[in-house]
Coordinates of C-alpha atoms and ligand atoms in Angstrom, one line a residue:
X21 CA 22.0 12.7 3.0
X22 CA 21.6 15.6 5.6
X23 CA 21.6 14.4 9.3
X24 CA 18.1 13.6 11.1
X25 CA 16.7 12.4 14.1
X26 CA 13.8 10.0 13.5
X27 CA 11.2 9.6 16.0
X28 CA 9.3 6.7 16.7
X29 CA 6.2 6.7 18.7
X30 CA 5.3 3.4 19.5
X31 CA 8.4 1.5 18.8
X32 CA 7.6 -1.4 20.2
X33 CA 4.4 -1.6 18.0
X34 CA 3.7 -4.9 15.6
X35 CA 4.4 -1.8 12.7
X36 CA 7.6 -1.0 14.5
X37 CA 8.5 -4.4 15.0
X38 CA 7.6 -5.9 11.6
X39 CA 7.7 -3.1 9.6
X40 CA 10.0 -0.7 10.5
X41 CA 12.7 -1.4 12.4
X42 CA 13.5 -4.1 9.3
X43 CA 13.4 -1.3 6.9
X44 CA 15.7 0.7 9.2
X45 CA 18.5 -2.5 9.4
X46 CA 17.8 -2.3 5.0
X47 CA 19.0 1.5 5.3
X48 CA 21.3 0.8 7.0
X49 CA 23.5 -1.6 5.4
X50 CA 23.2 0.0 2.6
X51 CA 24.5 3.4 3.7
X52 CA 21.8 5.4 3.4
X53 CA 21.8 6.7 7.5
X54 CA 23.9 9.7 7.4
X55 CA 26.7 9.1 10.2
X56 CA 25.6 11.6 13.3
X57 CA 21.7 10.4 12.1
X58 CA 20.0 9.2 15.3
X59 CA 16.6 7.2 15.6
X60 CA 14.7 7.6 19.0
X61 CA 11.8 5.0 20.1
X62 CA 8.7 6.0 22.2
X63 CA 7.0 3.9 24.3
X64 CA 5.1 3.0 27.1
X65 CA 7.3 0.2 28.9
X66 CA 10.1 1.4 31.4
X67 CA 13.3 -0.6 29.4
X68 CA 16.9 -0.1 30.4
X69 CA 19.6 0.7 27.4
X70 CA 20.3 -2.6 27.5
X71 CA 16.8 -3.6 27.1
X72 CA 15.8 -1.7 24.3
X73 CA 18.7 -3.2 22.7
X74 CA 17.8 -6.3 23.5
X75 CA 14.7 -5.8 21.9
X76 CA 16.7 -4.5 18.5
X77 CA 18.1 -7.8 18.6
X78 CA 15.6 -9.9 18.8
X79 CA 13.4 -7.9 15.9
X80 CA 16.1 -8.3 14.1
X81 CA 17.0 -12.0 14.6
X82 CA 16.4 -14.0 12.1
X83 CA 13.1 -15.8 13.9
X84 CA 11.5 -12.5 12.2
X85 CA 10.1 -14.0 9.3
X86 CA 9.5 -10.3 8.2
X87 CA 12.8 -9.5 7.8
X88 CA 13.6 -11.2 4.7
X89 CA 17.2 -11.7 4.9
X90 CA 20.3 -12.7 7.0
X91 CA 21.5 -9.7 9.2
X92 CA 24.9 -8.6 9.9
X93 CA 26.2 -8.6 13.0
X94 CA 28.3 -5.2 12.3
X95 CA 24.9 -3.4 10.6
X96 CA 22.9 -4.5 13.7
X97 CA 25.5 -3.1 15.8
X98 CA 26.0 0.6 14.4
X99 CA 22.1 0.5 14.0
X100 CA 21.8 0.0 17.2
X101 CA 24.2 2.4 18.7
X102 CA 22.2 5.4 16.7
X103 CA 19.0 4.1 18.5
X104 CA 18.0 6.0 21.5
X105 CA 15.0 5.0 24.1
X106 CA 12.8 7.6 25.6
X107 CA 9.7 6.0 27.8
X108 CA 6.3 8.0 28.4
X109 CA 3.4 7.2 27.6
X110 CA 1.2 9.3 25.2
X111 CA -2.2 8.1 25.9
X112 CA -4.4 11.0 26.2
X113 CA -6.0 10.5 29.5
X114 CA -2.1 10.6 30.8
X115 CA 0.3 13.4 31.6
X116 CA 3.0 12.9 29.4
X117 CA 4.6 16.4 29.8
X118 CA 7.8 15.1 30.9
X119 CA 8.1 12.7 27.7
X120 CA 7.9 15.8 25.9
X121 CA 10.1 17.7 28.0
X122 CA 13.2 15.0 27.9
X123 CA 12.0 14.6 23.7
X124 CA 13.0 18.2 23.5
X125 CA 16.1 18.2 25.7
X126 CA 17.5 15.2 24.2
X127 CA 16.9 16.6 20.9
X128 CA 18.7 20.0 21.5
X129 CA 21.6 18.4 23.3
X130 CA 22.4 16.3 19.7
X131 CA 23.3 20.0 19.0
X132 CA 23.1 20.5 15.1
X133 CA 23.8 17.4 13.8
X134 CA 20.4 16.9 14.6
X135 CA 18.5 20.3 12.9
X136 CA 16.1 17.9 11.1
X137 CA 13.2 15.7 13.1
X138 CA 10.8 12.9 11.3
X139 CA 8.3 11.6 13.9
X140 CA 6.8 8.7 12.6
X141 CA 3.3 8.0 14.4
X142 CA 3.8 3.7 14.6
X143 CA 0.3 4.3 17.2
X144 CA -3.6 4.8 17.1
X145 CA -4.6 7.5 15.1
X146 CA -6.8 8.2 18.5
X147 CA -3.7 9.3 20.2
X148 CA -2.6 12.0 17.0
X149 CA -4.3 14.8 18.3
X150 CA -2.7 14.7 22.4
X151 CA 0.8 14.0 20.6
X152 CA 0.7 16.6 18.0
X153 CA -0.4 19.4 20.7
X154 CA 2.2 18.3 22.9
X155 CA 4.8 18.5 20.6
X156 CA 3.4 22.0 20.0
X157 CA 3.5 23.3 23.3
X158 CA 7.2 22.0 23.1
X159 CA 8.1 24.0 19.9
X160 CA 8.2 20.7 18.5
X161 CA 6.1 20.8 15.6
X162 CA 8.2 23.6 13.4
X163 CA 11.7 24.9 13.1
X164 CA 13.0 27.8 12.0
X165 CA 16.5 26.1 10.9
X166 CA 16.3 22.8 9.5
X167 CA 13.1 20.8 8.7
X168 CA 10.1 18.8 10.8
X169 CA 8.2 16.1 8.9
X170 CA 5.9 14.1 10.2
X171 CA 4.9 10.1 8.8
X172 CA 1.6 8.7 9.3
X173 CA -0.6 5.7 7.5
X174 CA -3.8 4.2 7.3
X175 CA -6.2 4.5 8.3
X176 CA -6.3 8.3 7.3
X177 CA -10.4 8.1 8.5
X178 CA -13.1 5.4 7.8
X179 CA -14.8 7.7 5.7
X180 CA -14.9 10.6 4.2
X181 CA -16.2 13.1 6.8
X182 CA -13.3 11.7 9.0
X183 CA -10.2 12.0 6.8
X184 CA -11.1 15.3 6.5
X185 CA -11.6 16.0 10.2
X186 CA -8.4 13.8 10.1
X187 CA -6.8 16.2 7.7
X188 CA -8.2 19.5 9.7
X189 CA -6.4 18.4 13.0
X190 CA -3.0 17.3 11.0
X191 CA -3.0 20.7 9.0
X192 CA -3.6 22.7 12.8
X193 CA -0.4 21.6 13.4
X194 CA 2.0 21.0 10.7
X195 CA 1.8 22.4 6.6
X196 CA 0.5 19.9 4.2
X197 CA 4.5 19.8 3.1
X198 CA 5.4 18.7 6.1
X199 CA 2.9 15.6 6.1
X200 CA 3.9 12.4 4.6
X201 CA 0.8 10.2 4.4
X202 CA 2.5 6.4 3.7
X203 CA 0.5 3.9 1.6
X204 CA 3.1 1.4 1.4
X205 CA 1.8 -0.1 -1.7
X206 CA 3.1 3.4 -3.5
X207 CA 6.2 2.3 -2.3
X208 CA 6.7 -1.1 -3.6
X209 CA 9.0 -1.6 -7.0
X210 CA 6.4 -3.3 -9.0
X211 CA 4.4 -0.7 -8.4
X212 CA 6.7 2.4 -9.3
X213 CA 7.9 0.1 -12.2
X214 CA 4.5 0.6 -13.9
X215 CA 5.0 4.2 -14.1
X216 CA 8.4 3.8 -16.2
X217 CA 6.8 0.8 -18.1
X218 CA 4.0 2.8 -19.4
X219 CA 5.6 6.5 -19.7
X220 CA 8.9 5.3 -20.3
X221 CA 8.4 3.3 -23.2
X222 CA 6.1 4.4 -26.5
X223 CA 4.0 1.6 -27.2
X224 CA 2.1 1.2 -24.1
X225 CA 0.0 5.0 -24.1
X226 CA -1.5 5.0 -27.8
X227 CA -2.9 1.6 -26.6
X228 CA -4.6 2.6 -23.0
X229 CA -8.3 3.6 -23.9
X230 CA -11.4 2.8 -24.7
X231 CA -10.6 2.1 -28.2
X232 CA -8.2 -0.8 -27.6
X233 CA -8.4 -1.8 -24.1
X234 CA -11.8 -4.4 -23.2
X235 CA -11.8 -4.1 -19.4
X236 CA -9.1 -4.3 -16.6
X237 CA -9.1 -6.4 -13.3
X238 CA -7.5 -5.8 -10.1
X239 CA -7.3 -9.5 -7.8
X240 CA -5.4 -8.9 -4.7
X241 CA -5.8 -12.2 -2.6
X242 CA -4.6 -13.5 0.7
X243 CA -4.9 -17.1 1.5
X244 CA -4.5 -16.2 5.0
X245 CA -7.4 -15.2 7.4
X246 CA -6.6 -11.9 10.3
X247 CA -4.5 -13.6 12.7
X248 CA -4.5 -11.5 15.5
X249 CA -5.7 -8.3 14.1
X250 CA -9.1 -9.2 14.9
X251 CA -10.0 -5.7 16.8
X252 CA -8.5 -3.8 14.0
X253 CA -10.0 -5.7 11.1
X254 CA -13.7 -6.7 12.5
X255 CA -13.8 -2.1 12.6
X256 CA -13.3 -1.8 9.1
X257 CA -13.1 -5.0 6.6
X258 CA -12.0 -5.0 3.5
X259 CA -13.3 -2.8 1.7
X260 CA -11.4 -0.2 3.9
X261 CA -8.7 -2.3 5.0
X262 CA -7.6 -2.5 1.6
X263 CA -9.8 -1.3 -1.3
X264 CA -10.1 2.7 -0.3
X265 CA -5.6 2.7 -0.1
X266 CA -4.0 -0.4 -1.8
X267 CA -6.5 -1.3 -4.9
X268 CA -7.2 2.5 -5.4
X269 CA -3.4 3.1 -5.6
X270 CA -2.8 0.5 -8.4
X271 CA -5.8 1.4 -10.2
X272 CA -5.2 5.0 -10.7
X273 CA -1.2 4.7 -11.4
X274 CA -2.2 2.0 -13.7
X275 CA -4.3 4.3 -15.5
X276 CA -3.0 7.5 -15.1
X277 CA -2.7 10.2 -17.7
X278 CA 1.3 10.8 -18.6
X279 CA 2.3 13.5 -16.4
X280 CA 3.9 16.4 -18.2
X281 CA 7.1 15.8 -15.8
X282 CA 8.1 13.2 -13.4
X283 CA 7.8 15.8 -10.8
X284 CA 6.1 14.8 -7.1
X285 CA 3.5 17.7 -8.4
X286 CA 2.7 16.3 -11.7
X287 CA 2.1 12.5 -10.1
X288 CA -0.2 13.1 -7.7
X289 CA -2.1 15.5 -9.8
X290 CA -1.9 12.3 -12.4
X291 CA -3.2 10.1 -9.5
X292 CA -5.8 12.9 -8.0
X293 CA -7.4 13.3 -11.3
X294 CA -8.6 10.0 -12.2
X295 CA -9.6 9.3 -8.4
X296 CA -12.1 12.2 -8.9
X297 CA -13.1 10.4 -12.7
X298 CA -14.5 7.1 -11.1
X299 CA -18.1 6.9 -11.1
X300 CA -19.0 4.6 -8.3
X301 CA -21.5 2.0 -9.3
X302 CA -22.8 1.1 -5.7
X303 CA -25.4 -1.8 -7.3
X304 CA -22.4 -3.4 -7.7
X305 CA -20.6 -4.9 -5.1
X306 CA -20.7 -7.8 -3.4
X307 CA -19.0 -8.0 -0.2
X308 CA -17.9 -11.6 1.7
X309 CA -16.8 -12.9 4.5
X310 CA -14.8 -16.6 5.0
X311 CA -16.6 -19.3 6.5
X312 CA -15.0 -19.5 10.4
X313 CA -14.5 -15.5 10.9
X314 CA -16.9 -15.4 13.7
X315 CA -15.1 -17.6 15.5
X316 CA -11.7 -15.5 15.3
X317 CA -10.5 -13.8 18.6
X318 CA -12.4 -10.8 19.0
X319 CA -14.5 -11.4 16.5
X320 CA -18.6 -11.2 17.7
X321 CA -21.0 -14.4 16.7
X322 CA -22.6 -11.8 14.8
X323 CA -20.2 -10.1 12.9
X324 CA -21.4 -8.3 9.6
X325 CA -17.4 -7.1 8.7
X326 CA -16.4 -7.8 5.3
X327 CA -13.4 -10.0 4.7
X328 CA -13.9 -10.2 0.6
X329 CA -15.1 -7.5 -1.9
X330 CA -15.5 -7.2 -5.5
X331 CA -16.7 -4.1 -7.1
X332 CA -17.6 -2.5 -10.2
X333 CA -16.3 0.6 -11.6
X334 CA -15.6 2.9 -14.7
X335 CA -13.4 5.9 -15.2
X336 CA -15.5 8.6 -16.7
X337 CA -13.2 10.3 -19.0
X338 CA -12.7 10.7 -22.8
X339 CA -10.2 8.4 -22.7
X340 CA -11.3 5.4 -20.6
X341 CA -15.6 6.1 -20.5
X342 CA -17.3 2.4 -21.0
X343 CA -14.2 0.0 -19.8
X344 CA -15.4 -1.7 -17.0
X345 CA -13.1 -2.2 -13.8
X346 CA -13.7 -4.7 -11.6
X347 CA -11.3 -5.1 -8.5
X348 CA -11.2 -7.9 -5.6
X349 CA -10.0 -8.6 -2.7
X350 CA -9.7 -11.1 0.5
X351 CA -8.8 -13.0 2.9
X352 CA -8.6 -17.1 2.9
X353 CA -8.8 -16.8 -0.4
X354 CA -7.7 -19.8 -3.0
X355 CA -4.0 -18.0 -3.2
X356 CA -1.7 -15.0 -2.0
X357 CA -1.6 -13.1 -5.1
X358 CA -1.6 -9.5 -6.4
X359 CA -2.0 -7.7 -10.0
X360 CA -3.4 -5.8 -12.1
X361 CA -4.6 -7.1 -15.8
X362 CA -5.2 -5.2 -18.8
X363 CA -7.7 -6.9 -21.5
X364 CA -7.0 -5.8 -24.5
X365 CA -10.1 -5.9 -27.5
X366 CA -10.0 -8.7 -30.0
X367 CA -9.9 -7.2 -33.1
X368 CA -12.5 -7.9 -35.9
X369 CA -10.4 -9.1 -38.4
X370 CA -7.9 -10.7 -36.4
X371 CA -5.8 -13.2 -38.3
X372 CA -6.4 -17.4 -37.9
X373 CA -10.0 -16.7 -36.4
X374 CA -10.8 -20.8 -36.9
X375 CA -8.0 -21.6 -34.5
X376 CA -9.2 -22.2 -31.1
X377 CA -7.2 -19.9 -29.1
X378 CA -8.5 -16.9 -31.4
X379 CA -11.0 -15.8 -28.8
X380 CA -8.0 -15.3 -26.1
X381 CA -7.4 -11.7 -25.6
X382 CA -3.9 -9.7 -25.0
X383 CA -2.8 -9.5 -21.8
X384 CA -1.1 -7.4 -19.7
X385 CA -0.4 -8.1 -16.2
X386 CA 1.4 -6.4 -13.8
X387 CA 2.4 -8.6 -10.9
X388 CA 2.8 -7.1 -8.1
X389 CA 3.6 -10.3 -6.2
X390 CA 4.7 -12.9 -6.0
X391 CA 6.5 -13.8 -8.9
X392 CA 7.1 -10.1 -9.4
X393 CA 7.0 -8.8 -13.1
X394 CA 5.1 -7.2 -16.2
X395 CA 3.8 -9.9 -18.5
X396 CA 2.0 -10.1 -21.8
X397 CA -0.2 -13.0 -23.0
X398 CA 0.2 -13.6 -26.6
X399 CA -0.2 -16.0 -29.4
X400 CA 2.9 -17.2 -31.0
X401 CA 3.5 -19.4 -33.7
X402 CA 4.3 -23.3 -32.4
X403 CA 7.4 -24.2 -33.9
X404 CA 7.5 -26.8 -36.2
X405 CA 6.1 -28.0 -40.0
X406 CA 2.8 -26.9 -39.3
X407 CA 0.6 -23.4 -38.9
X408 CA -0.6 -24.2 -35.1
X409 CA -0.9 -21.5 -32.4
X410 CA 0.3 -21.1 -29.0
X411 CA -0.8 -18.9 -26.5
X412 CA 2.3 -17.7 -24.4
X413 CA 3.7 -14.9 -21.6
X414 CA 6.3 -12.1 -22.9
X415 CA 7.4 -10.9 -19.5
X416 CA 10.0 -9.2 -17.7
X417 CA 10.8 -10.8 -14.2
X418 CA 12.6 -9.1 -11.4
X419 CA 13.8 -12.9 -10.6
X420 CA 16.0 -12.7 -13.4
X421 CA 17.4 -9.0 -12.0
X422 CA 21.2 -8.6 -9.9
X423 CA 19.3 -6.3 -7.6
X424 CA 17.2 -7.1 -5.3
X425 CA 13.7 -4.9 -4.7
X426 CA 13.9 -2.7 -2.4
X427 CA 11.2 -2.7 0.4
X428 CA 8.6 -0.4 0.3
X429 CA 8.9 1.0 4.3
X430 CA 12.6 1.2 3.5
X431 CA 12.1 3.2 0.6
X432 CA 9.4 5.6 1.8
X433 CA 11.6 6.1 4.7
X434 CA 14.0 7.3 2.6
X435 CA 12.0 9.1 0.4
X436 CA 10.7 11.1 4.1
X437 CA 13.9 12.0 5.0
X438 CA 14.8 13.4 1.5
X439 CA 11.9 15.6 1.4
X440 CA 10.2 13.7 -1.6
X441 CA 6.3 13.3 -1.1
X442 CA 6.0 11.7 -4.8
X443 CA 4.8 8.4 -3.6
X444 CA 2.7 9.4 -0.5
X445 CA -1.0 11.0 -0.6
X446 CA -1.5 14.9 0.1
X447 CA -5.2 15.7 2.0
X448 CA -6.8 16.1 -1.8
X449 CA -6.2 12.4 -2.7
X450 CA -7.0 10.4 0.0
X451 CA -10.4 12.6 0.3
X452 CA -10.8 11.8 -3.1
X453 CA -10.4 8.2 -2.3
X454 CA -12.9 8.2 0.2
X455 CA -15.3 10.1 -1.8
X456 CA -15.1 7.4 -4.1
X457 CA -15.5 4.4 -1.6
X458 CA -18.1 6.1 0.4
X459 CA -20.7 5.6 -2.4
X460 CA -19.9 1.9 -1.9
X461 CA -20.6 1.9 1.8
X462 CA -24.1 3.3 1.5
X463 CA -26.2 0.7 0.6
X464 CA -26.8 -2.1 3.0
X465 CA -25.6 -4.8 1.3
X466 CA -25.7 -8.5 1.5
X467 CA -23.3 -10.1 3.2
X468 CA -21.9 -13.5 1.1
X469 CA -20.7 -15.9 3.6
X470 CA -17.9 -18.1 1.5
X471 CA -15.3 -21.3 1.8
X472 CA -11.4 -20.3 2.9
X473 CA -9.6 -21.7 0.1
X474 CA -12.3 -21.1 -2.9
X475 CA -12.3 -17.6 -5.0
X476 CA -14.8 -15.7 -2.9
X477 CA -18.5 -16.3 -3.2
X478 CA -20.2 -16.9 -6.3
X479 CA -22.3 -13.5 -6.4
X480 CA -18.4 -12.0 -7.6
X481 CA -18.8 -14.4 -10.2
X482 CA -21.9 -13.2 -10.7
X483 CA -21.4 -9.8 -10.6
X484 CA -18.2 -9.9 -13.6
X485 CA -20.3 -13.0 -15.7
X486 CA -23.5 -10.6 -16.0
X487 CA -21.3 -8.4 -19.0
X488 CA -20.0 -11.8 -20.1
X489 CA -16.2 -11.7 -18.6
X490 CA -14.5 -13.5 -16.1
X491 CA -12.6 -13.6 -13.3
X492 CA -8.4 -14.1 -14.6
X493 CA -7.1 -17.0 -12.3
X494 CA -3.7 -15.4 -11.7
X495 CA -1.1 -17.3 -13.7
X496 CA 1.5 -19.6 -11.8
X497 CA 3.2 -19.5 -14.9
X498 CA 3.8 -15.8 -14.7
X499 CA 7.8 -15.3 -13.7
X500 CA 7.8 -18.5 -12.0
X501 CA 10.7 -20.7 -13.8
X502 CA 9.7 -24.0 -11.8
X503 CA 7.0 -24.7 -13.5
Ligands
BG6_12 C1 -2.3 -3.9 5.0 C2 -3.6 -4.5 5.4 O1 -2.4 -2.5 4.8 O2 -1.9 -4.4 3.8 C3 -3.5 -6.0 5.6 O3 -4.0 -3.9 6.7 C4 -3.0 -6.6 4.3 O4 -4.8 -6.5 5.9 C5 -1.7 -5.8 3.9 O5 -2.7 -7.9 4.5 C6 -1.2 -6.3 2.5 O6 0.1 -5.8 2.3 P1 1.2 -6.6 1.5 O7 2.3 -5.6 1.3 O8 1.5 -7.7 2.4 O9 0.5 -7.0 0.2

């Protein structure tokens, strides 16, 4: 791995703190921080070395709850002593030449070791556009010997008129190759994994269209309300919060054509091109929000912000026209639970149609968590004397794997500093998203109050019962060996 300096403003963000600096430690003790490699935090407070190292410490401890796993003390330690802290303060009101100034300076006096710089904007996306000229007027933004990257995430805009305004400012300073948009959900295992699953092996593609394949459903639940995201959240819901990145994401590499090489080009043109094949179906959606919301902090009495969606969709292509998708999502829901399920048709003259599990459909469900895996429901023969029928999970489990998954900020990290954009959205994609979800936002819709704890409110049900299907309550039998 070449040698890089990684930038981080807003280090002492809740990103930086639960997100990154974790995935930083994961790098670490596995090697993957080339030796003269140095990581610099931005921020507003004025901390001594000592300080900041303090505050290494204590993300790192094991009160984190983020931060999976035991650390050792000899990773914390040479993580550490590659961490450098810079204060300033990069609001835009504020003159933060100087930051800029001692940015540059400390960055020249690493000498080459430190050719290559990855900022990674851990901040508003209100403070891009002072931080990205400033680092311009600093020759900060391109090199002509080694590289400049720079990492950003949602929300890339609320709509669609903004990611592109987004997308404008971005490409006035850096080249779209030097832009790693992070979706974190691209960078999660079980995710990736359904790429090899479905291209990787034979059987999977001569079975994924309209032919063979009755609907698919996409359930990502939270039994958990906001906590104290409450300015964030009440601004967008869920709909943007989640459905326009994470749900899109899953759908499209769930159902992406093969691409003619596992190449970053060839993905995201895979991914690009059925994001531009949904047809929106704006009559249907039902957005929510959990009983109690309004009374969150920062939440108004009056809020209208959507903490729950379901939706309605199709991909309109020769391959997938007339399968229905229908997606959800929410907060306080009945579990914490993600995946994505593939309904396969009953066929006509399926065998033993008198038993009564005939009418149950094959399955396959990609867990994306917990209880990670790729499962498929099928009947199986009881054993015993007798012809009876069982209904039953074929599954691969990641439980019952030597390595552990990787975490999806420790991998896109990676994946940054290497120079591979395969799991992160170019300005095409996330427009295309956006073009998609906007269609949605139109219409004034209805807002379904419903109970933390239950499924959502009964117009969902309503919405997926009017074509006669319903909701799959994700399986606790799925990769779960307790039970
Ligand atoms: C974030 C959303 O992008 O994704 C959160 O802002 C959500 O509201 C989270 O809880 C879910 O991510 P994960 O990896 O915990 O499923």
């Amino acid at each position: 791995m070449e040698q890089f300096a990684l930038i981080i403003f807003g280090v002492t963000s809740n990103l930086a703190k639960l997100k990154l600096i974790p995935a930083l430690y994961d790098l670490e003790e596995k090697g993957l921080l080339s030796d003269q490699s140095i990581i610099v935090g931005i921020a507003r407070s004025p901390l001594s070395k000592e300080e900041f190292q303090k505050y290494i410490l204590e993300v790192l401890s094991t009160e984190n709850r983020h931060h999976q796993h035991d650390t050792k003390p000899a990773i914390v330690k040479s993580l550490v002593n590659r961490m450098k802290y810079l204060q300033g303060n990069f609001e835009p009101q504020n003159n933060s030449d100087a930051l800029y100034r001692n940015l540059k300076q400390f960055l020249l006096k690493q000498g080459t070791s430190c050719n290559n710089h990855l900022y990674y904007l851990a901040t508003y996306p209100e403070l891009y556009e002072k931080i990205f000229s400033s680092l311009q007027k600093n020759g900060l933004n391109k090199k002509n010997q080694g590289w400049v990257r720079l990492m950003i995430e949602k929300p890339i805009g609320h709509d669609l008129k903004s990611a592109r305004l987004l997308n404008r400012l971005l490409k006035r300073y850096f080249s779209e190759e030097q832009i790693y948009r992070l979706d974190h959900y691209l960078g999660k295992d079980t995710i990736q994994n359904i790429l090899v699953f479905s291209f990787g092996n034979g059987l999977l593609q001569p079975l994924m269209n309209r032919e063979y394949v009755d609907h698919i459903q996409i359930t990502s639940s939270e039994d958990f309300g906001i906590g104290k995201r409450g300015g964030y959240y009440n601004s967008v819901g869920c709909l943007k919060d989640v459905g326009q990145n994470h749900l899109l994401q899953m759908l499209v590499v769930a159902t992406m054509d093969p691409p003619a090489e596992f190449s970053n080009r060839a993905v995201t043109d895979g991914r690009i091109k059925i994001l531009k094949q949904l047809e929106p179906d704006p009559k249907n959606i039902i957005f929510g929000q959990y009983n109690g919301y309004r009374y969150e902090d920062n939440i108004k009495a009056d809020s209208q912000t959507d903490t729950f969606f379901a939706l309605k969709t199709q991909i309109n292509s020769e391959r997938w026209r007339g399968v229905p998708i229908y997606m959800r999502a929410g907060k306080k829901l009945a579990m914490s639970v993600t995946e994505i399920s593939i309904v396969f048709k009953i066929p006509a003259n399926r065998m033993f149609p008198h038993h009564s599990l005939a009418n149950r459909p094959n399955t396959l469900t990609y867990r994306i968590q917990p209880n990670e895996g790729i499962a498929l429901e099928i009947l199986t023969k009881r054993p015993g004397h007798k012809l009876q029928i069982d209904n039953d999970l074929m599954q691969f489990c990641y439980s019952t794997k030597k390595n552990t998954q990787a975490d999806a900020y420790e991998k896109l990290i990676y994946d940054a500093i290497s120079g591979d954009p395969t799991f992160f959205n170019d300005s095409p994609e996330v427009e295309a998203s956006w073009a998609f979800i906007d269609q949605y936002l139109k219409r004034n819709n209805k807002l379904h109050i419903y109970d933390p704890g239950s499924w959502g409110p009964e117009a969902a049900d309503k919405l997926i019962k009017a074509d006669k299907r319903e909701w799959i309550e994700p399986s606790l039998a799925l990769c779960n060996f307790s039970v």
